[in-house]
Every structure is written in C-alpha cells, then in structure tokens.
Tab-separated table of C-alpha atoms and ligand atoms in Angstrom:
chain	number	residue	atom	x	y	z
A	1	MET	CA	0.009	0.009	-0.002
A	2	ALA	CA	1.414	3.401	-0.981
A	3	VAL	CA	1.308	6.048	1.776
A	4	PRO	CA	1.832	9.639	0.740
A	5	LEU	CA	3.740	12.095	2.924
A	6	PHE	CA	0.584	14.205	2.870
A	7	THR	CA	-2.433	14.738	0.703
A	8	LEU	CA	-4.649	17.791	0.736
A	9	ALA	CA	-7.402	16.302	-1.403
A	10	ARG	CA	-8.683	14.207	1.492
A	11	GLN	CA	-8.809	17.192	3.812
A	12	ASN	CA	-10.614	19.473	1.397
A	13	GLN	CA	-13.004	16.947	-0.075
A	14	PRO	CA	-15.450	16.901	2.868
A	15	LEU	CA	-15.475	20.739	2.796
A	16	ARG	CA	-16.006	20.894	-0.953
A	17	GLU	CA	-19.573	22.269	-0.963
A	18	GLU	CA	-18.828	24.908	1.652
A	19	LEU	CA	-15.628	25.932	-0.135
A	20	LEU	CA	-17.453	26.223	-3.483
A	21	GLN	CA	-20.198	28.321	-1.981
A	22	THR	CA	-17.582	30.552	-0.394
A	23	PHE	CA	-15.772	30.915	-3.708
A	24	GLU	CA	-19.023	31.972	-5.384
A	25	LYS	CA	-19.738	34.481	-2.617
A	26	VAL	CA	-16.342	36.129	-3.106
A	27	LEU	CA	-16.638	35.932	-6.903
A	28	ASP	CA	-19.957	37.707	-6.835
A	29	SER	CA	-18.801	40.340	-4.310
A	30	GLY	CA	-16.300	41.768	-6.776
A	31	MET	CA	-14.001	42.519	-3.801
A	32	TYR	CA	-10.771	40.576	-4.169
A	33	ILE	CA	-8.130	42.434	-2.144
A	34	LEU	CA	-8.287	42.715	1.652
A	35	GLY	CA	-11.837	43.854	2.577
A	36	GLU	CA	-14.376	42.324	4.891
A	37	GLU	CA	-13.275	38.686	4.500
A	38	VAL	CA	-9.729	39.570	5.555
A	39	THR	CA	-11.006	41.704	8.477
A	40	GLN	CA	-13.222	38.841	9.651
A	41	PHE	CA	-10.441	36.324	9.307
A	42	GLU	CA	-8.058	38.531	11.338
A	43	ALA	CA	-10.754	38.912	14.048
A	44	GLU	CA	-11.273	35.123	14.203
A	45	LEU	CA	-7.544	34.438	14.454
A	46	ALA	CA	-7.255	37.101	17.148
A	47	GLN	CA	-10.138	35.550	19.110
A	48	ALA	CA	-8.582	32.054	18.931
A	49	ASN	CA	-5.265	33.375	20.240
A	50	GLY	CA	-6.455	35.780	22.922
A	51	LEU	CA	-5.482	38.934	20.982
A	52	SER	CA	-7.430	42.006	19.846
A	53	PRO	CA	-8.267	42.213	16.114
A	54	GLU	CA	-5.884	45.219	15.663
A	55	GLN	CA	-2.979	42.893	16.669
A	56	VAL	CA	-3.536	40.432	13.797
A	57	ILE	CA	-2.589	41.309	10.221
A	58	GLY	CA	-3.362	39.027	7.276
A	59	VAL	CA	-0.478	38.981	4.815
A	60	SER	CA	0.579	37.339	1.543
A	61	SER	CA	2.752	34.580	2.987
A	62	GLY	CA	4.708	33.397	5.986
A	63	THR	CA	7.860	34.707	4.332
A	64	ASP	CA	6.253	38.146	3.954
A	65	ALA	CA	5.050	38.033	7.572
A	66	LEU	CA	8.691	37.665	8.688
A	67	LEU	CA	9.875	40.341	6.264
A	68	LEU	CA	7.092	42.788	7.351
A	69	ALA	CA	8.019	42.273	10.993
A	70	LEU	CA	11.691	43.058	10.332
A	71	MET	CA	10.695	46.116	8.267
A	72	THR	CA	8.377	47.279	11.100
A	73	MET	CA	11.384	47.092	13.444
A	74	ASP	CA	13.296	49.302	10.975
A	75	LEU	CA	16.142	46.795	10.725
A	76	GLY	CA	18.806	47.218	8.052
A	77	PRO	CA	22.540	47.395	7.328
A	78	GLY	CA	24.659	47.260	10.503
A	79	ASP	CA	22.013	45.331	12.463
A	80	GLU	CA	22.329	41.708	13.457
A	81	VAL	CA	19.447	39.274	13.933
A	82	ILE	CA	19.995	35.907	15.586
A	83	CYS	CA	18.148	32.825	14.392
A	84	PRO	CA	18.551	29.085	14.647
A	85	SER	CA	20.535	27.423	11.901
A	86	PHE	CA	18.174	24.433	11.686
A	87	SER	CA	15.067	25.902	10.075
A	88	PHE	CA	13.354	26.618	6.783
A	89	PHE	CA	15.226	29.149	4.668
A	90	ALA	CA	12.697	31.968	5.024
A	91	THR	CA	13.691	32.533	8.650
A	92	ALA	CA	17.113	33.791	7.604
A	93	GLY	CA	16.107	35.037	4.112
A	94	GLY	CA	14.053	37.916	5.536
A	95	ILE	CA	16.941	39.121	7.682
A	96	ALA	CA	19.223	39.297	4.626
A	97	ARG	CA	16.553	40.966	2.478
A	98	VAL	CA	16.271	43.966	4.812
A	99	GLY	CA	20.058	44.298	4.623
A	100	ALA	CA	20.693	43.066	8.209
A	101	LYS	CA	23.055	40.240	9.032
A	102	PRO	CA	21.713	36.812	10.005
A	103	VAL	CA	23.725	35.409	12.885
A	104	PHE	CA	23.191	31.672	13.287
A	105	ALA	CA	22.846	29.954	16.653
A	106	ASP	CA	22.772	26.282	17.444
A	107	VAL	CA	19.654	24.317	18.467
A	108	CYS	CA	18.532	21.959	21.192
A	109	PRO	CA	19.204	18.313	20.331
A	110	VAL	CA	15.934	17.250	21.924
A	111	CYS	CA	13.282	19.777	20.744
A	112	PHE	CA	15.298	20.954	17.680
A	113	ASN	CA	14.575	24.603	18.571
A	114	LEU	CA	16.811	27.601	19.339
A	115	ASP	CA	19.290	26.773	22.126
A	116	PRO	CA	18.993	29.694	24.598
A	117	ASP	CA	22.669	29.396	25.625
A	118	SER	CA	23.798	29.536	22.005
A	119	PHE	CA	21.502	32.508	21.425
A	120	ALA	CA	22.967	34.315	24.491
A	121	ALA	CA	26.516	33.602	23.291
A	122	ALA	CA	25.811	35.094	19.843
A	123	ILE	CA	24.666	38.491	21.140
A	124	THR	CA	26.771	41.516	20.243
A	125	PRO	CA	26.141	45.287	20.629
A	126	ARG	CA	24.687	45.166	17.066
A	127	THR	CA	22.051	42.521	17.887
A	128	LYS	CA	18.573	43.974	17.403
A	129	ALA	CA	16.329	40.937	17.260
A	130	VAL	CA	16.066	37.211	17.667
A	131	ILE	CA	13.846	34.817	15.694
A	132	PRO	CA	13.035	31.663	17.623
A	133	VAL	CA	11.381	29.104	15.359
A	134	HIS	CA	8.714	26.706	16.686
A	135	LEU	CA	9.864	23.887	14.477
A	136	PHE	CA	7.663	21.003	13.441
A	137	GLY	CA	4.791	22.321	15.637
A	138	GLN	CA	6.554	22.497	19.030
A	139	CYS	CA	7.316	25.796	20.752
A	140	ALA	CA	10.845	26.850	21.565
A	141	GLU	CA	11.860	27.538	25.195
A	142	MET	CA	10.209	30.959	25.245
A	143	ASP	CA	10.571	31.861	28.928
A	144	ARG	CA	14.370	31.742	28.770
A	145	ILE	CA	14.549	33.222	25.271
A	146	ASN	CA	12.359	36.161	26.331
A	147	GLU	CA	14.317	36.698	29.510
A	148	ILE	CA	17.640	36.855	27.656
A	149	ALA	CA	16.116	39.156	25.032
A	150	ARG	CA	14.702	41.448	27.691
A	151	ASP	CA	18.029	41.667	29.520
A	152	HIS	CA	19.706	42.781	26.286
A	153	GLY	CA	16.936	44.988	24.870
A	154	ILE	CA	16.420	42.654	21.899
A	155	MET	CA	13.112	42.312	20.023
A	156	VAL	CA	11.599	38.834	19.703
A	157	LEU	CA	9.980	37.635	16.443
A	158	GLU	CA	8.524	34.153	16.761
A	159	ASP	CA	8.593	32.174	13.489
A	160	ALA	CA	5.421	30.287	14.172
A	161	ALA	CA	4.836	29.261	10.571
A	162	GLN	CA	4.599	25.600	11.617
A	163	ALA	CA	2.906	26.217	14.947
A	164	LEU	CA	-0.478	28.000	14.703
A	165	SER	CA	-2.420	27.007	17.865
A	166	ALA	CA	0.550	25.251	19.505
A	167	ARG	CA	1.035	26.303	23.128
A	168	TYR	CA	3.919	26.778	25.479
A	169	ARG	CA	2.913	26.766	29.154
A	170	GLU	CA	-0.656	27.581	28.112
A	171	LYS	CA	0.438	30.537	25.924
A	172	PRO	CA	-0.324	30.371	22.218
A	173	ALA	CA	2.547	30.359	19.763
A	174	GLY	CA	3.122	33.785	18.259
A	175	THR	CA	1.780	35.680	21.242
A	176	MET	CA	4.826	35.495	23.545
A	177	GLY	CA	7.246	37.692	21.587
A	178	ASP	CA	6.897	41.148	20.084
A	179	PHE	CA	5.849	39.609	16.787
A	180	GLY	CA	4.563	36.186	15.621
A	181	ALA	CA	4.751	35.140	11.942
A	182	PHE	CA	2.439	32.469	10.519
A	183	SER	CA	2.044	30.717	7.204
A	184	PHE	CA	-1.009	29.168	5.508
A	185	PHE	CA	1.085	27.378	2.873
A	186	PRO	CA	-0.970	24.325	1.920
A	187	THR	CA	1.102	21.866	3.949
A	188	LYS	CA	0.949	23.847	7.206
A	189	ASN	CA	-1.611	22.752	9.806
A	190	LEU	CA	-4.017	25.427	8.578
A	191	GLY	CA	-3.361	24.989	4.885
A	192	GLY	CA	-4.758	27.441	2.377
A	193	PHE	CA	-5.321	27.338	-1.381
A	194	GLY	CA	-2.073	29.031	-2.346
A	195	ASP	CA	0.120	31.398	-0.421
A	196	GLY	CA	-1.046	33.258	2.673
A	197	GLY	CA	0.199	34.280	6.113
A	198	ALA	CA	-0.436	36.374	9.171
A	199	LEU	CA	1.540	38.597	11.505
A	200	PHE	CA	0.708	38.977	15.201
A	201	VAL	CA	2.015	42.265	16.694
A	202	ARG	CA	1.915	42.861	20.419
A	203	ASP	CA	2.406	46.640	20.585
A	204	PRO	CA	-0.575	48.615	19.138
A	205	ASP	CA	1.640	51.355	17.616
A	206	LEU	CA	3.835	48.775	15.879
A	207	ALA	CA	0.729	46.940	14.734
A	208	ARG	CA	-0.550	50.121	13.081
A	209	LYS	CA	2.837	50.593	11.443
A	210	ALA	CA	2.887	47.041	10.158
A	211	ARG	CA	-0.620	47.444	8.746
A	212	LEU	CA	0.548	50.543	6.870
A	213	LEU	CA	3.683	48.831	5.520
A	214	ARG	CA	1.410	46.024	4.205
A	215	VAL	CA	0.048	48.536	1.668
A	216	HIS	CA	3.275	50.356	0.619
A	217	GLY	CA	3.210	52.501	3.768
A	218	GLY	CA	0.596	54.802	2.175
A	219	TYR	CA	-1.832	56.713	4.373
A	220	PRO	CA	-3.969	58.311	3.273
A	221	LYS	CA	-3.751	56.417	-0.033
A	222	TYR	CA	-0.967	57.756	-2.299
A	223	TYR	CA	0.693	59.732	0.574
A	224	HIS	CA	3.749	57.861	1.784
A	225	SER	CA	5.558	58.555	5.000
A	226	LEU	CA	7.091	55.048	4.949
A	227	VAL	CA	8.349	52.652	2.259
A	228	GLY	CA	6.453	49.342	2.617
A	229	GLY	CA	5.468	46.719	0.090
A	230	ASN	CA	2.536	44.706	-1.209
A	231	PHE	CA	2.029	42.188	1.579
A	232	ARG	CA	-1.780	41.902	1.229
A	233	LEU	CA	-3.824	38.784	1.814
A	234	ASP	CA	-6.419	38.006	-0.876
A	235	ALA	CA	-10.092	38.173	0.094
A	236	LEU	CA	-10.599	34.747	-1.521
A	237	GLN	CA	-7.808	33.163	0.483
A	238	ALA	CA	-9.107	34.667	3.726
A	239	ALA	CA	-12.677	33.512	2.993
A	240	LEU	CA	-11.528	29.934	2.232
A	241	LEU	CA	-9.279	29.894	5.320
A	242	ARG	CA	-12.277	30.933	7.433
A	243	VAL	CA	-13.995	27.728	6.293
A	244	LYS	CA	-11.030	25.619	7.506
A	245	LEU	CA	-10.124	27.520	10.702
A	246	PRO	CA	-12.861	25.856	12.873
A	247	HIS	CA	-11.375	22.453	11.873
A	248	LEU	CA	-7.829	23.245	12.959
A	249	ALA	CA	-8.197	21.813	16.470
A	250	GLY	CA	-9.527	18.549	14.975
A	251	PHE	CA	-6.702	18.356	12.444
A	252	SER	CA	-4.120	18.807	15.201
A	253	ALA	CA	-5.809	16.222	17.456
A	254	ALA	CA	-5.661	13.683	14.603
A	255	ARG	CA	-1.961	14.421	14.126
A	256	ALA	CA	-1.364	13.971	17.873
A	257	ALA	CA	-3.093	10.605	17.775
A	258	HIS	CA	-0.790	9.503	14.923
A	259	ALA	CA	2.226	10.605	16.935
A	260	GLU	CA	1.079	8.638	19.927
A	261	ALA	CA	0.497	5.547	17.857
A	262	TYR	CA	3.968	5.838	16.277
A	263	HIS	CA	5.474	6.121	19.725
A	264	GLU	CA	3.560	3.166	21.046
A	265	ALA	CA	4.352	0.787	18.200
A	266	LEU	CA	7.985	1.800	17.640
A	267	LEU	CA	9.187	2.200	21.221
A	268	ALA	CA	8.357	-1.465	21.831
A	269	GLU	CA	11.410	-2.197	19.652
A	270	ASP	CA	15.022	-2.486	20.856
A	271	ARG	CA	17.184	0.301	19.456
A	272	VAL	CA	14.290	2.815	19.242
A	273	PHE	CA	14.278	5.615	21.798
A	274	VAL	CA	12.910	8.995	22.744
A	275	PRO	CA	15.071	11.397	24.738
A	276	GLY	CA	14.151	11.149	28.427
A	277	GLU	CA	11.388	13.527	29.577
A	278	GLY	CA	12.790	16.412	31.582
A	279	GLN	CA	16.147	16.054	29.897
A	280	CYS	CA	15.734	19.178	27.852
A	281	HIS	CA	18.958	20.738	26.726
A	282	CYS	CA	17.081	24.081	26.731
A	283	LEU	CA	16.452	23.879	30.488
A	284	ASN	CA	19.102	21.560	31.867
A	285	ASP	CA	22.734	20.926	31.294
A	286	PHE	CA	21.998	17.868	29.216
A	287	SER	CA	24.867	16.147	27.438
A	288	ASP	CA	23.554	14.683	24.226
A	289	SER	CA	23.940	10.942	24.543
A	290	ARG	CA	23.111	10.686	20.856
A	291	GLN	CA	26.629	11.868	20.105
A	292	GLU	CA	28.024	8.694	21.645
A	293	PRO	CA	28.443	5.500	19.663
A	294	SER	CA	25.644	3.158	20.664
A	295	GLN	CA	23.262	0.430	19.542
A	296	ARG	CA	20.634	3.099	19.086
A	297	LYS	CA	19.151	3.247	15.646
A	298	LEU	CA	16.087	5.501	15.700
A	299	TRP	CA	15.164	8.469	17.892
A	300	LEU	CA	11.531	9.491	17.932
A	301	PRO	CA	10.551	13.130	18.494
A	302	LEU	CA	9.597	14.222	22.000
A	303	ALA	CA	6.882	16.743	22.847
A	304	TYR	CA	7.461	18.239	26.251
A	305	GLN	CA	4.627	18.041	28.790
A	306	HIS	CA	4.636	21.845	29.080
A	307	ASN	CA	4.095	22.104	25.302
A	308	ASP	CA	0.969	21.462	23.268
A	309	CYS	CA	2.662	20.352	20.100
A	310	ILE	CA	0.592	20.380	16.886
A	311	TRP	CA	2.848	17.916	15.059
A	312	ASN	CA	3.252	19.736	11.757
A	313	GLN	CA	5.970	17.111	11.152
A	314	PHE	CA	6.909	13.807	12.798
A	315	THR	CA	10.673	13.968	12.481
A	316	ILE	CA	12.810	11.075	13.545
A	317	LEU	CA	16.594	10.839	13.759
A	318	VAL	CA	18.516	7.930	12.250
A	319	ASP	CA	21.510	6.932	14.327
A	320	GLY	CA	24.160	4.192	14.331
A	321	PRO	CA	27.018	3.650	11.832
A	322	GLY	CA	26.982	6.137	8.962
A	323	ALA	CA	24.686	8.534	10.819
A	324	ALA	CA	27.101	11.487	10.982
A	325	THR	CA	27.518	11.670	7.190
A	326	GLY	CA	23.787	11.220	6.459
A	327	GLU	CA	24.436	7.791	4.914
A	328	ALA	CA	22.276	5.886	7.451
A	329	ARG	CA	19.380	8.319	7.024
A	330	ASP	CA	19.623	8.281	3.220
A	331	ASN	CA	19.566	4.460	3.341
A	332	LEU	CA	16.274	4.493	5.309
A	333	LEU	CA	14.831	7.225	3.039
A	334	ALA	CA	15.624	5.111	-0.040
A	335	TYR	CA	14.062	2.044	1.588
A	336	LEU	CA	10.880	3.912	2.457
A	337	ARG	CA	10.565	5.258	-1.044
A	338	GLU	CA	11.195	1.834	-2.602
A	339	ASN	CA	8.252	0.719	-0.511
A	340	ASN	CA	6.077	3.645	-1.582
A	341	ILE	CA	6.127	5.388	1.797
A	342	GLY	CA	6.333	9.180	1.510
A	343	ALA	CA	9.184	10.710	3.541
A	344	GLU	CA	11.179	13.884	3.264
A	345	ILE	CA	14.275	15.540	4.751
A	346	TYR	CA	13.459	18.742	6.619
A	347	TYR	CA	16.102	20.169	6.392
A	348	PRO	CA	19.184	18.663	4.672
A	349	VAL	CA	21.444	21.761	4.864
A	350	PRO	CA	21.638	23.950	7.961
A	351	LEU	CA	21.344	27.657	7.218
A	352	HIS	CA	24.916	28.467	8.249
A	353	GLN	CA	26.120	26.057	5.563
A	354	GLN	CA	24.060	27.577	2.744
A	355	GLU	CA	26.038	28.903	-0.190
A	356	CYS	CA	24.350	32.305	-0.106
A	357	PHE	CA	25.605	32.887	3.428
A	358	ALA	CA	29.118	31.622	2.669
A	359	SER	CA	30.647	35.093	2.787
A	360	SER	CA	29.950	35.500	6.498
A	361	GLU	CA	32.302	33.713	8.909
A	362	LYS	CA	30.982	30.226	9.528
A	363	PRO	CA	30.151	29.440	13.158
A	364	GLU	CA	30.585	25.953	14.627
A	365	LEU	CA	27.066	24.593	15.159
A	366	PRO	CA	27.464	20.857	15.792
A	367	ILE	CA	23.860	20.090	16.739
A	368	ALA	CA	22.453	21.749	13.615
A	369	ASP	CA	24.932	19.825	11.473
A	370	SER	CA	24.110	16.600	13.268
A	371	LEU	CA	20.298	17.047	12.898
A	372	ALA	CA	20.611	17.897	9.193
A	373	ALA	CA	22.464	14.567	8.661
A	374	ARG	CA	20.095	12.432	10.696
A	375	CYS	CA	16.572	13.864	10.332
A	376	LEU	CA	13.761	12.245	8.384
A	377	SER	CA	10.070	13.257	8.450
A	378	LEU	CA	7.326	10.636	8.201
A	379	PRO	CA	3.657	10.926	7.128
A	380	ILE	CA	1.500	12.484	9.891
A	381	PHE	CA	-1.299	14.210	7.953
A	382	PRO	CA	-4.600	14.164	9.872
A	383	GLU	CA	-6.524	12.057	7.332
A	384	MET	CA	-3.975	9.174	7.260
A	385	THR	CA	-5.831	5.949	8.040
A	386	ALA	CA	-4.805	3.484	10.697
A	387	GLN	CA	-3.896	0.982	7.955
A	388	GLU	CA	-1.668	3.492	6.258
A	389	ARG	CA	0.005	4.376	9.565
A	390	ASN	CA	0.559	0.718	10.211
A	391	GLU	CA	2.114	0.327	6.791
A	392	VAL	CA	4.641	3.056	7.672
A	393	ILE	CA	5.351	1.321	11.012
A	394	GLN	CA	5.799	-2.100	9.434
A	395	THR	CA	8.095	-0.737	6.758
A	396	LEU	CA	10.238	0.981	9.386
A	397	LEU	CA	10.400	-2.202	11.378
A	398	SER	CA	11.431	-4.332	8.446
A	399	TRP	CA	14.234	-1.853	7.708
A	400	LEU	CA	15.308	-1.941	11.360
A	401	HIS	CA	15.447	-5.737	11.357
A	402	GLN	CA	17.661	-5.730	8.233
A	403	ASN	CA	20.029	-3.100	9.619
B	1	PLP	C1	6.663	27.607	5.790
B	1	PLP	C2	7.643	28.355	6.618
B	1	PLP	C3	7.955	29.726	6.391
B	1	PLP	C4	7.475	30.475	5.187
B	1	PLP	O1	6.129	30.437	4.945
B	1	PLP	P1	5.568	30.660	3.424
B	1	PLP	O2	4.119	30.891	3.663
B	1	PLP	O3	5.849	29.447	2.668
B	1	PLP	O4	6.259	31.885	2.873
B	1	PLP	C5	8.793	30.320	7.269
B	1	PLP	N1	9.335	29.695	8.286
B	1	PLP	C6	9.103	28.409	8.544
B	1	PLP	C7	9.725	27.773	9.738
B	1	PLP	C8	8.242	27.671	7.681
B	1	PLP	O5	8.017	26.389	7.936
C-alpha cells in the first residue's frame, strides 16, 4: 500500500460544498483584495489566540510576515538578527533581504529549537532581534529566550509558521514575543489554497505601522511617510481559510493521535528511543547521549509536557554507523521510497552552511549539522488511516530488522 507524505485532497473533499459556496460568494462580491473577509479572518484568528483584532494582520505569505516584522522594526545594514541554523530558509532570508546580518545559533538536540545558551553567546552590541522558530509544531523555550532578550533589549519575532495554535505553558505560539509570523502554505496545519500568512504584533503602535507597511506605507492612499510593500492577503484566500479555521483543532488532534500511535508501536522495539522527559537541553545541562556510539538506531521526536505540540511534522533521527554523514538516514529514506512510503528531509542543509551565506564567517554549530544529517520526516497528515499508519510502521520495522 502506498502512503503519501501528505495529501490535501482528502482534507478538502469533505469541505467541498462549503468551499465552493464561499468561492461563489467572493466571486460575486467583486472585492478581491483585503476587505471584509480579511478583516473577519483577522478577528477570528485574534479571538482564537487571545489577541485583539488590531494585533492580527493578514499577509501574503509566512515569508512576507517575517519580512514585514523586520521592516516594522526598521532593521537594516549594520544590524544583526539571531536565528537558529536548523530551520526553513525563510527565517534567515528575511533578515538578509532587509540588509541586516543573519547570525546563526545552534539548536537543542531534543526539541530541535533555538538553544537559549547559544542565542545568548551570539549576542553583540549590534544584535537587534532574535527569531526563535517553533519547528515542526513544538514551541521553543520561550521563557528563557524572552528573559535573555529582555536583559539585552532585543526584540523577539517568533517564526510560528509551523505552529499555529501550539502552546507553550498555556500561551499560544506567536503571542509570547513582540511579533509572531504564521504561514498558511498548503502543507501547514491550517493549509490554504495558495500562499497566505499572518503577522501578530503585540504593541498597538507597531501593529498600526505594520498594517501601513502592508500597503506600501501609504496613508492616506498615495501619501507615503514610509516605504512598505505589497504584503496583502487576498479576500478569496481569507474566505476559504475561514472555512477551515474551525477544523484546525480537529486536524491537530488527529496528528497527535498518529504521533502517539507511532510512539507506542515503535518504542516497543530495541534500538528505538525518545530522549528522556525532563532532559531538555534548553532547560538543563544535558549532554547529548546521541553523540556517543551506541546500539541506538532511531530516535523518535519528543513533545514536552509543558508544550501542546501540533505535530506539523513527525521527524525522527537515524543513528548508528553512517549517521554523521547522512548515509544511514539516506539508506532509510531510499528504503521507504522503494516501498512507496512518503518521507522527506526537513532540512538537509543547515542555514549556516548555505552557499548564499558563505561570505559570513561560519560558526561551529554541531547540533544543527548533526540534525541535518540524521533527520527524516514521516507521514503524519490528519486524514492518514490506521492501515496506512501501520504500513509506515511495518516498513520501518522491516528496515530496522535488516540493519
Ligand atoms: C513555511 C515556513 C515559512 C514560510 O512560509 P511561506 O508561507 O511558505 O512563505 C517560514 N518559516 C518556517 C519555519 C516555515 O516552515
């Protein structure tokens, strides 16, 4: 049985009638840019995250949400922004696009998110902001990150593109820093019908400024005190996302059930582990036992008890001989694909190793390098059936028994 990494058709099929009616409504309205649908969508997102509607700004993509936040902070040449090296490219791309310098920090070997100690060590007098990423649906260690940022007068922009509705100690992702950036790219937990995003802004004055920059900084129209861009969300996109938003909690619950089932089936095997609960590198002085040679073959991802993880990805690490070079992981990836199981590497090259950042001095970030060589993401889309999930598990087990 072939199992895709994800499929959107199954998610959207049951909503087909409602989506088509919504499309017709927007078609007939003749209003295609911003407008009432976007305003309503912003209000609903705000409500779901305990914010006021003014603090939520619908934008054209997650990438543009990040860029808009950095422009709102007036960052540019001479400024430094710290971000984790193990993330999607857009986290660092926005920093470079405003002319500031991305400074890469290492990540936690357990939760894969920004290591607060590495962040603190990367701070210089030029550091203006930090971008913690809530990777794969689990929040970074925000209490410590916020504390370090506050002590140094640094702004915090949460890259919550993969974490809409995830929580850290009861607090929603994207509401703990000065800014929170979200994406509705079709494969995110709230997946749209093309590109879309949102920016949460804590300070009302900065929120007003970001809203202006979304439309070229013009207010009143054609009078520009600021240089912004076109970062607008389409009315159609907002209207269709409003159909899906009430289902987000259900999607995330289905993903969590898959994660639990993976844990239950796979942890029964020798050589399959999760890092011990409470052993967070972010909070404790935790030496990464995964760096030691061992009989361990697969590490499953851990969601901390203090986090509500939304499992945008279920990312395992492949260990054992050949792990450091990526050979072991590539071997499992090839095996899964031969057996028609969808799997993908998020992300194969850490940001500090990307060619476009080669001119900056290259920091030593051993955990980011190690994760990039070992990581492999498995199917965890909400609509996956129990039979499909079992097929993934059986295929993993047969690989384990041969290796
Ligand atoms: C998807 C993603 C983005 C960019 O979002 P787009 O909507 O695709 O522009 C940024 N950061 C992270 C961590 C992402 O996963």
